[in-house]
Every structure is written in C-alpha cells, then in structure tokens.
PDB file of C-alpha atoms in Angstrom:
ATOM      1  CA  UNK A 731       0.000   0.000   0.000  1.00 43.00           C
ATOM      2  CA  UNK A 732       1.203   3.212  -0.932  1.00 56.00           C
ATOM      3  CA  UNK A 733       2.456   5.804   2.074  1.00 71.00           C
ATOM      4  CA  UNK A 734      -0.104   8.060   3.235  1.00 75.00           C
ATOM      5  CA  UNK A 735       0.621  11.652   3.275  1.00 86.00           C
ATOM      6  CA  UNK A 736       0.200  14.475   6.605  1.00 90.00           C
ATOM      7  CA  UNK A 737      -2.891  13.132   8.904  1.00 91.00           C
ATOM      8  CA  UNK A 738      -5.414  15.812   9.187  1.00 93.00           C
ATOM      9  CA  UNK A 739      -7.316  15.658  12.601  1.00 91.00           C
ATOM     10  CA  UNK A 740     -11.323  15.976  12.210  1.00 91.00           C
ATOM     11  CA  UNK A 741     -12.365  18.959  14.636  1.00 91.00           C
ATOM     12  CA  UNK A 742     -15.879  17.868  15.500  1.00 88.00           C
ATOM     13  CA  UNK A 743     -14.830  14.596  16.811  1.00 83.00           C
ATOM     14  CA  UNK A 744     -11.511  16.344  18.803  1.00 81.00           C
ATOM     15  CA  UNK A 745     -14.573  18.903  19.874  1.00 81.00           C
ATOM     16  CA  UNK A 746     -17.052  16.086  20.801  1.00 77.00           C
ATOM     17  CA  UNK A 747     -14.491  13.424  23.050  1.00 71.00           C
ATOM     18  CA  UNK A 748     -12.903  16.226  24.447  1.00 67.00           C
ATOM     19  CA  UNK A 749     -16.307  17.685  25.975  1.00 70.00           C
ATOM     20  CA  UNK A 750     -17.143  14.363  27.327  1.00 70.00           C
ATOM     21  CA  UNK A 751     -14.061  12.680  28.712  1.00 69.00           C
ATOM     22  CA  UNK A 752     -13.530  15.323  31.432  1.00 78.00           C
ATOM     23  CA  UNK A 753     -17.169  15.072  33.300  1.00 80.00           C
ATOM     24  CA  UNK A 754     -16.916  11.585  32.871  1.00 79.00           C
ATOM     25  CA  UNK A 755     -12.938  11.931  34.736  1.00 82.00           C
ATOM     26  CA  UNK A 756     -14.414  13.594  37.373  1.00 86.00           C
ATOM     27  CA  UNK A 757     -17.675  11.562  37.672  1.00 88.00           C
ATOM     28  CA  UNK A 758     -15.329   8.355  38.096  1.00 87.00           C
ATOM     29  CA  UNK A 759     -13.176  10.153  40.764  1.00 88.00           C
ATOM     30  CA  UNK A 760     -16.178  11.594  42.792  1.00 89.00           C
ATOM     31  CA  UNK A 761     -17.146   7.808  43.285  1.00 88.00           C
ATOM     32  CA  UNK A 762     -13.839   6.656  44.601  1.00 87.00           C
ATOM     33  CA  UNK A 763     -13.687   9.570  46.989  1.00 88.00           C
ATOM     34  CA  UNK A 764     -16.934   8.825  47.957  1.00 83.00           C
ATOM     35  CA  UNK A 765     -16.204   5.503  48.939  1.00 84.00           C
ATOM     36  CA  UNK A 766     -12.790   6.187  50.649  1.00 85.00           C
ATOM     37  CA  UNK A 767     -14.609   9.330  52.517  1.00 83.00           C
ATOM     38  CA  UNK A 768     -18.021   6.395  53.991  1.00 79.00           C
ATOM     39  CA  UNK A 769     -15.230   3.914  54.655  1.00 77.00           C
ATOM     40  CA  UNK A 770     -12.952   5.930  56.718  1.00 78.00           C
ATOM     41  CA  UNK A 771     -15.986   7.621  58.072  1.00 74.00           C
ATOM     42  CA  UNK A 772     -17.357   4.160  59.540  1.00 74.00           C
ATOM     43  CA  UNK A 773     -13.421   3.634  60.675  1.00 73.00           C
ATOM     44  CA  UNK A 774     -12.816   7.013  62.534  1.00 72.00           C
ATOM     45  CA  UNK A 775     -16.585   7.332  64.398  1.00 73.00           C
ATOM     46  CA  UNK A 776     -16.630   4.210  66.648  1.00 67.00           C
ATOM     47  CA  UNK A 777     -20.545   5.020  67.482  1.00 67.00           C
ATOM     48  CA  UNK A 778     -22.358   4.887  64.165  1.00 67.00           C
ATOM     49  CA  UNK A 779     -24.727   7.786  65.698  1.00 69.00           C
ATOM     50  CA  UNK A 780     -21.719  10.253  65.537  1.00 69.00           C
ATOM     51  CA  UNK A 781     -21.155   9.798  62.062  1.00 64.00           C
ATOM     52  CA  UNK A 782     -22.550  12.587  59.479  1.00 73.00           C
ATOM     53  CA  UNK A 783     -21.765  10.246  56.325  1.00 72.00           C
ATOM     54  CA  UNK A 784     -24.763   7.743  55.692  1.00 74.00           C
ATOM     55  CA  UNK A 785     -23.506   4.319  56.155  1.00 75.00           C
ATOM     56  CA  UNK A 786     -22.432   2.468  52.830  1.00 73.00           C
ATOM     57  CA  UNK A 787     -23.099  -1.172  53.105  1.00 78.00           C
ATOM     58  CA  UNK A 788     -20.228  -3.535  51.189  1.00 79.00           C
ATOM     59  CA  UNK A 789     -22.269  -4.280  48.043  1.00 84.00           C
ATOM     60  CA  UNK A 790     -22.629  -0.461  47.478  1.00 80.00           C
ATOM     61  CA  UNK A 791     -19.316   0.190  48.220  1.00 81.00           C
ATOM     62  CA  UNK A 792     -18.049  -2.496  45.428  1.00 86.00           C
ATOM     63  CA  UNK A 793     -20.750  -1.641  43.111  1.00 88.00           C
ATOM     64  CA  UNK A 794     -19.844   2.513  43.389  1.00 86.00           C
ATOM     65  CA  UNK A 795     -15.892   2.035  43.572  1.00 88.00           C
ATOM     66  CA  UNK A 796     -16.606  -0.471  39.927  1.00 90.00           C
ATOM     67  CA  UNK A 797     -18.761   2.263  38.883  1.00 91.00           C
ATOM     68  CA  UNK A 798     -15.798   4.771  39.670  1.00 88.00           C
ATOM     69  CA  UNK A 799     -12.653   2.982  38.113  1.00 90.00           C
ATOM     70  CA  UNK A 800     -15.183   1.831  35.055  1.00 89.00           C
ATOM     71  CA  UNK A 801     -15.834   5.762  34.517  1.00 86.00           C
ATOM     72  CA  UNK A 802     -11.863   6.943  34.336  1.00 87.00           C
ATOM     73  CA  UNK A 803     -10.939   4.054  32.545  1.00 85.00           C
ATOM     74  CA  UNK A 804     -13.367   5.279  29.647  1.00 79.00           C
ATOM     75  CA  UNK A 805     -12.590   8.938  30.003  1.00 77.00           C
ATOM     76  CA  UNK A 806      -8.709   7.753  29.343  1.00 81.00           C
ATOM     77  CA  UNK A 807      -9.958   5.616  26.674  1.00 78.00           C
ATOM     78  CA  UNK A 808     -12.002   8.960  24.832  1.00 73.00           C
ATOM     79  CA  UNK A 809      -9.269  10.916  25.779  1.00 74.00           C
ATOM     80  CA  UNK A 810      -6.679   8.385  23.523  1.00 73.00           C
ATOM     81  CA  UNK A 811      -9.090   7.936  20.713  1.00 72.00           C
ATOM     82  CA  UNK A 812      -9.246  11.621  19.996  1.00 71.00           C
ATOM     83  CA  UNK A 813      -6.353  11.367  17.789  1.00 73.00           C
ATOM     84  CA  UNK A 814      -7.832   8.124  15.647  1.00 81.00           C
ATOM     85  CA  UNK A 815     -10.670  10.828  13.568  1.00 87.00           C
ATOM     86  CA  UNK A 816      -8.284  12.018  10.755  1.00 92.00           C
ATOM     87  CA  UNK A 817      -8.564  12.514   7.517  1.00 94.00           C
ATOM     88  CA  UNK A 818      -5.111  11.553   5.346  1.00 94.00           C
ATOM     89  CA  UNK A 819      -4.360  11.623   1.659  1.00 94.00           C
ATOM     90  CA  UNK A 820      -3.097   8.578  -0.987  1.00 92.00           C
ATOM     91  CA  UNK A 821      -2.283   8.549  -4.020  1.00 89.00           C
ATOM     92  CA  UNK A 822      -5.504   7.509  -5.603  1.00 91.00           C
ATOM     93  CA  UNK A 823      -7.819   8.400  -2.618  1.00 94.00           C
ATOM     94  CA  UNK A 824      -8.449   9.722   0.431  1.00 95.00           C
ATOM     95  CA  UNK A 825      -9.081   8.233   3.502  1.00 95.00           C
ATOM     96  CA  UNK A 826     -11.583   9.177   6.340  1.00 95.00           C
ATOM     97  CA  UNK A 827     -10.906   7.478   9.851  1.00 92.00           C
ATOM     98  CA  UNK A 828     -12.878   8.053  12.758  1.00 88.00           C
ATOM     99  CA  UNK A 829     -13.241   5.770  15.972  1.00 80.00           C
ATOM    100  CA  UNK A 830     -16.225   4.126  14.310  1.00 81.00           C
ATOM    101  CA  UNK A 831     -14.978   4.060  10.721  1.00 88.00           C
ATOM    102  CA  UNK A 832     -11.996   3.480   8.381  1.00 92.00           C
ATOM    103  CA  UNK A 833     -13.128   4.565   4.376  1.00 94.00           C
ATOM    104  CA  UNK A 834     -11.332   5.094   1.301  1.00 95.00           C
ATOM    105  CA  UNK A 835     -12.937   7.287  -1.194  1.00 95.00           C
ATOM    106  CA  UNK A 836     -11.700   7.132  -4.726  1.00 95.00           C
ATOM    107  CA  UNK A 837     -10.507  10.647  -5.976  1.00 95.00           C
ATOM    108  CA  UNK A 838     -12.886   9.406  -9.319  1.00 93.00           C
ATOM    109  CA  UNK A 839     -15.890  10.114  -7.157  1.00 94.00           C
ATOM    110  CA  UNK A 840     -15.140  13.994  -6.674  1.00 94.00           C
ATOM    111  CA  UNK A 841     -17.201  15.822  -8.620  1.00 91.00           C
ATOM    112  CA  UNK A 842     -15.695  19.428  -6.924  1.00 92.00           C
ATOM    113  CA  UNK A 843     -14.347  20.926  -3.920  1.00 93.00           C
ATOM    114  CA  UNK A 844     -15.228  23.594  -2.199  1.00 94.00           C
ATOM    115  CA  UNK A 845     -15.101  25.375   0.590  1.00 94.00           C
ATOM    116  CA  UNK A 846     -17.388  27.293   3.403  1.00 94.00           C
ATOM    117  CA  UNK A 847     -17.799  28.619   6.876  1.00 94.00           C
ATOM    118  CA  UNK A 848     -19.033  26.010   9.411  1.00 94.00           C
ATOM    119  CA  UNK A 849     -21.774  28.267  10.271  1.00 93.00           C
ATOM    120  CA  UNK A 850     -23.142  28.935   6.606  1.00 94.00           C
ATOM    121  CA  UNK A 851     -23.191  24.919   6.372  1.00 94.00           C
ATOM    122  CA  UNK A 852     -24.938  24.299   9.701  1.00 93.00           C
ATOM    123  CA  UNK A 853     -26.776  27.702  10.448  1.00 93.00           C
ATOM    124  CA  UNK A 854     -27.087  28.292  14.230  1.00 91.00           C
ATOM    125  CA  UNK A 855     -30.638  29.073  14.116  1.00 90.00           C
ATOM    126  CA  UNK A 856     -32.028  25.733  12.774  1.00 90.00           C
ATOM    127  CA  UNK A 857     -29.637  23.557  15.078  1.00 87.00           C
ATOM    128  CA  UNK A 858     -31.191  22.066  18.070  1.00 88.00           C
ATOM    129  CA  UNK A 859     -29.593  23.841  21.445  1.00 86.00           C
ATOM    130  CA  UNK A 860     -27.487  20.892  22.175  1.00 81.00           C
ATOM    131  CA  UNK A 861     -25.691  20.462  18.711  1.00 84.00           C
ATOM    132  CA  UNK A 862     -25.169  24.361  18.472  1.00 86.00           C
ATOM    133  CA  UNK A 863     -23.390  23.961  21.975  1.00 83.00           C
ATOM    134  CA  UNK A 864     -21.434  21.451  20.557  1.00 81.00           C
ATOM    135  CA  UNK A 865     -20.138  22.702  17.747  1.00 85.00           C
ATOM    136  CA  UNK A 866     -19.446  26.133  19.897  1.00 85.00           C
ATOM    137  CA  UNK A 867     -16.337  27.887  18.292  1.00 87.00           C
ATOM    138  CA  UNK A 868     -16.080  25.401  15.159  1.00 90.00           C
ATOM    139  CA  UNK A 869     -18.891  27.374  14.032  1.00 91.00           C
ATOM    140  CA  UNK A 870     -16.695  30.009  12.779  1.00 91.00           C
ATOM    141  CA  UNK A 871     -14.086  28.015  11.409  1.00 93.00           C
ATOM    142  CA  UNK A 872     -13.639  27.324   7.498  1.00 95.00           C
ATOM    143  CA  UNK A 873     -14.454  23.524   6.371  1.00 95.00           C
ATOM    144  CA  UNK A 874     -13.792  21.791   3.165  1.00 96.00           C
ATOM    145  CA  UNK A 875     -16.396  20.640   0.912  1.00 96.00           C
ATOM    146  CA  UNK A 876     -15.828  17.352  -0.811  1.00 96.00           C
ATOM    147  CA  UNK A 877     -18.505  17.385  -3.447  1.00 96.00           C
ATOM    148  CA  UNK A 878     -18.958  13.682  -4.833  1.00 96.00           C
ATOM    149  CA  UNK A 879     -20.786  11.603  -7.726  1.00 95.00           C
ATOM    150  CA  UNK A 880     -21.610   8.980  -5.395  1.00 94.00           C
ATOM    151  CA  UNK A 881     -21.104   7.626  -1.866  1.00 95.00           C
ATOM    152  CA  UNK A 882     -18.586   4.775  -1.787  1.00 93.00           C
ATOM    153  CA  UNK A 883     -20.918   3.337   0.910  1.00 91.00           C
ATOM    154  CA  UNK A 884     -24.771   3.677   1.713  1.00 92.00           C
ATOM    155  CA  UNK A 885     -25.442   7.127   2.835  1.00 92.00           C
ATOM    156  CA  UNK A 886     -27.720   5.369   5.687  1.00 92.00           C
ATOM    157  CA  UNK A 887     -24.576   3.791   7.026  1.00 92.00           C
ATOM    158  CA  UNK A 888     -22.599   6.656   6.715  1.00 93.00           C
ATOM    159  CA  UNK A 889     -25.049   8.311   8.732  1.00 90.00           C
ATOM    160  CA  UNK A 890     -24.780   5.785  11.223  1.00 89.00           C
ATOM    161  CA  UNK A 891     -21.014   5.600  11.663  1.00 88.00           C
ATOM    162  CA  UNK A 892     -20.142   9.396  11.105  1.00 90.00           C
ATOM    163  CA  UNK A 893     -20.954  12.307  12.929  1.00 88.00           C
ATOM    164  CA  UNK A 894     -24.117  14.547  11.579  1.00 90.00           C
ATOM    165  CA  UNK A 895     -21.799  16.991  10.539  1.00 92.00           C
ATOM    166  CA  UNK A 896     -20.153  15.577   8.010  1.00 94.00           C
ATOM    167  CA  UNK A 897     -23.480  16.447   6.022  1.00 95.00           C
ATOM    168  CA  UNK A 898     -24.789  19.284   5.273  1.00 92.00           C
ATOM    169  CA  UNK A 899     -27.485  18.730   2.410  1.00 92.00           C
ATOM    170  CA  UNK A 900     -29.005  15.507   0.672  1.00 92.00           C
ATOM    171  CA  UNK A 901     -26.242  15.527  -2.209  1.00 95.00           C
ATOM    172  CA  UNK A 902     -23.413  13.108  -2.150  1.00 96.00           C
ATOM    173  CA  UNK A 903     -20.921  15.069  -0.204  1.00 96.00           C
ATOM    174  CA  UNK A 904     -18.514  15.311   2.906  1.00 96.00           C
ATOM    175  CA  UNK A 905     -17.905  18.007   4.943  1.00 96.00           C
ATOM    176  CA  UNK A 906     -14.135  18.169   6.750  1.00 96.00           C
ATOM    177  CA  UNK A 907     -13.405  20.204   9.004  1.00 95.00           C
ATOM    178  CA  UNK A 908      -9.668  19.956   9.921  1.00 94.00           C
ATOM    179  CA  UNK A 909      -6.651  22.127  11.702  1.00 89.00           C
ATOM    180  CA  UNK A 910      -5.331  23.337   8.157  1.00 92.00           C
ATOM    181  CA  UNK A 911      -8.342  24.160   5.653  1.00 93.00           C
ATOM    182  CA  UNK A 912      -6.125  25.935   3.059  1.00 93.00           C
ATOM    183  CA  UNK A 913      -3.347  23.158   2.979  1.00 94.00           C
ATOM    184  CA  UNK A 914      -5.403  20.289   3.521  1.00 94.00           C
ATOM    185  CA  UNK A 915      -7.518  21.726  -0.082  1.00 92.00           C
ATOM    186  CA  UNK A 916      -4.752  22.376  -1.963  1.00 92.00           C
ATOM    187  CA  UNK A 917      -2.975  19.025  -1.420  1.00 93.00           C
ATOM    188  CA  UNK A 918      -6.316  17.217  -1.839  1.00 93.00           C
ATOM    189  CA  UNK A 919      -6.817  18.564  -5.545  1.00 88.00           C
ATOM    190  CA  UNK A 920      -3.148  18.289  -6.252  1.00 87.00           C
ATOM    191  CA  UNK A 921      -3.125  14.859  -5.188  1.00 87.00           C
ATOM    192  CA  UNK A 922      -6.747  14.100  -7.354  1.00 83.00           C
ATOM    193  CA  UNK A 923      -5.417  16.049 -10.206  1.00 80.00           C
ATOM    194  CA  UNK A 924      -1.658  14.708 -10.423  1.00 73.00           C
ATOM    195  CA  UNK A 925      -1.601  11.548  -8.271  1.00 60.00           C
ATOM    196  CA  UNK A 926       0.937  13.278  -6.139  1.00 59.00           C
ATOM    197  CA  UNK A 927       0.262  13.760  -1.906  1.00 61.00           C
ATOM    198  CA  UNK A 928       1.200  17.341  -1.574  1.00 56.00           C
ATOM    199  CA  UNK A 929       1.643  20.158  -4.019  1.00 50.00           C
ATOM    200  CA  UNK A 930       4.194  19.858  -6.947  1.00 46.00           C
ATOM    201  CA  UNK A 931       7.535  21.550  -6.164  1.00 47.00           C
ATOM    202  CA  UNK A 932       8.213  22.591  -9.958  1.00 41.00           C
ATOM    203  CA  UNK A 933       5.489  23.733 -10.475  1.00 40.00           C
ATOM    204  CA  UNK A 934       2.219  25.546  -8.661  1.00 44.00           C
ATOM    205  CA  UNK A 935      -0.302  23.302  -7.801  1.00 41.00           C
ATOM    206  CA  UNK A 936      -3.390  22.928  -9.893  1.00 44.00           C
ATOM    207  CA  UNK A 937      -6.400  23.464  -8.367  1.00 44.00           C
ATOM    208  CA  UNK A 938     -10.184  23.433  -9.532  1.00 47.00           C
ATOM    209  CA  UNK A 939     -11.932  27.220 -10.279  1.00 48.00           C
ATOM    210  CA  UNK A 940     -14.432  26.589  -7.122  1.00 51.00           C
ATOM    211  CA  UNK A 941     -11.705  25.880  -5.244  1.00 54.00           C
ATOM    212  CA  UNK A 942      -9.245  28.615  -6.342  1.00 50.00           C
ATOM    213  CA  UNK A 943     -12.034  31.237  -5.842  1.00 54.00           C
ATOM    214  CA  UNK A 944     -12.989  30.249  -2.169  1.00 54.00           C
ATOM    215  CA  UNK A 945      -9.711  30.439  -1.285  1.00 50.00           C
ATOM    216  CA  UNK A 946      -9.161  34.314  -3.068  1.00 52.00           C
ATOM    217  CA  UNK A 947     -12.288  35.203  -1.024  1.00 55.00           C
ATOM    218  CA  UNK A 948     -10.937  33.924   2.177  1.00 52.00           C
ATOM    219  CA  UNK A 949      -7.548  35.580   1.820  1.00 51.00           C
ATOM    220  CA  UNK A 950      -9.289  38.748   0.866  1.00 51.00           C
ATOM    221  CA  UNK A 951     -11.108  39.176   4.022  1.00 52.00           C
TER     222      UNK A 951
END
C-alpha cells in the first residue's frame, strides 16, 4: 500500500471526546472519593450515631468504587481515541478514519471541492440547542467541501457511523473540518489532479476554479 501523506485531525470529533471525557474523569473520581470518605468515616466514628456520612453497606461500596474505576478508565480511553478521527491523503484516494470508521474514497468520485464557513453549512438558528453547543467555536471556522458523484458506501450507514456533521445537504458530499483548511484543499486537488500527496515543487499546484475562488475570497477578508 502506498504511504499516506500528513494526517489531518477531524475537529468535531476532537470537539465532541474532548467535551465528554472530562465530566466523565471527574464523575469516576467523585465515586472513589466517595467511597474512601463512607469507609474511613465508619473507621474514625466508633458510634455509628456520631457519624454525618450515611452508612455504605459492602455491596454499594463495590458496586460505586466499579462504577468509579469503570468511569476513568473510559474517560482515558475517549481521551486516547481523539487522535484516531483524521482525515489523510493517498495517491488515488483519500481516507476518512474516525473511531467508528476506516473509508477510502476514490478521488474518481469527486465531482468538486469547495469550501465554506461552518456556520453557513450548519446555520445556528435551525440547530437544536445541544448540537449548536457542541459545535461552539467550530462554528466560525472554514471547512472543506468534498462534493462527490456517489457515496462509496450507503449514505444510511454513513449516517450511522459518522458524525451529523459531516453532512450538510441531501447531495453526495462530505464536509471536513480539519486544523489546516487551506493546505489540507490544496494538497487534496493536487493529489486528485496529479496523483501526487502534496503540491508539486516545480510547479504551482493545480487546483479546480471553485476551489481557487474560495480560497481568493478567504484571503481577501
């Protein structure tokens, strides 16, 4: 298999894992204080009267502490898996790989690409109060469009396995939303155009019109 080229991180799933494994940290170490707090409680106050921490019988005390060491080992585990949503370039494709979800698409399949603010894709106003809180300050950020003839896969699994916003319409597309917006775009129609990861060093990189133009616009602001 040919080498891949620079692994671009996907920002809604670094956005998403890193919201959740830090309540879920905490939740997890809350329950082992807990227990260590009743336990030494029941140890210090020899009359059970005295002490001000409700009694925690043995199977509680097992079933919070597993509760509590289950919780931080899944927060590490989010917390690792943050860097396994990337997308990275080949020769002849591109590949998407989330936690859920390894795919190759076939540069053949891009029709165009494009690009667009986060919030003109998703408009704050017609997402529900929990997605627009998730998304928070990716809402301003610049996302490549990845316009295609057809899904490599059923769009009902890709549903299923990828985040909602990936997709912004019905068409066949793919929103990505990475670190690098300008780079990532240029090496993704250099490498579709020429077969080459990364632009050509003797010469400047070809690039589509819709492409070229999005990226004048952004510069010019």
């Amino acid at each position: 298999m040919a080498r891949g080229g620079k692994k671009y991180p996907l920002l809604v799933y670094r956005r998403l894992l890193g919201r959740w494994w830090t309540p879920i940290l905490t939740m997890g170490i809350v329950l082992l204080l807990y227990v260590g707090v009743a336990r030494g409680a029941e140890w210090y106050f020899s009359d059970p009267a005295q002490n001000p921490i409700p009694r925690l019988d043995d199977l509680g005390a097992i079933v919070l502490a597993v509760a509590g060491g289950l919780s931080i080992g899944f927060s590490l585990f989010l917390v690792s898996i943050r860097n396994f949503a990337y997308v990275q370039l080949f020769n002849d494709h591109f590949r998407i790989v989330t936690p859920f979800l390894r795919l190759n698409v076939s540069y053949k399949r891009i029709h165009r690409v494009t690009t667009a603010s986060m919030d003109a894709l998703f408009p704050p106003k017609k997402l529900s109060s929990w997605r627009r809180e998730m998304l928070g300050p990716l809402l301003s950020q610049t996302a490549n469009v990845v316009h295609l003839t057809k899904y490599p896969l059923s769009r009902f699994w890709l549903k299923f396995f990828l985040s909602p916003f990936f997709f912004a319409d019905n068409t066949p597309h793919f929103v990505l939303l990475v670190d690098d917006w300008m780079r990532f775009g240029i090496e993704l129609d250099s490498a579709r155009v020429s077969g080459r990861i990364g632009p050509a060093k003797s010469s400047r990189p070809k690039m589509t019109p819709s492409l070229l133009d999005d990226l004048n616009r952004s510069l010019k602001k």
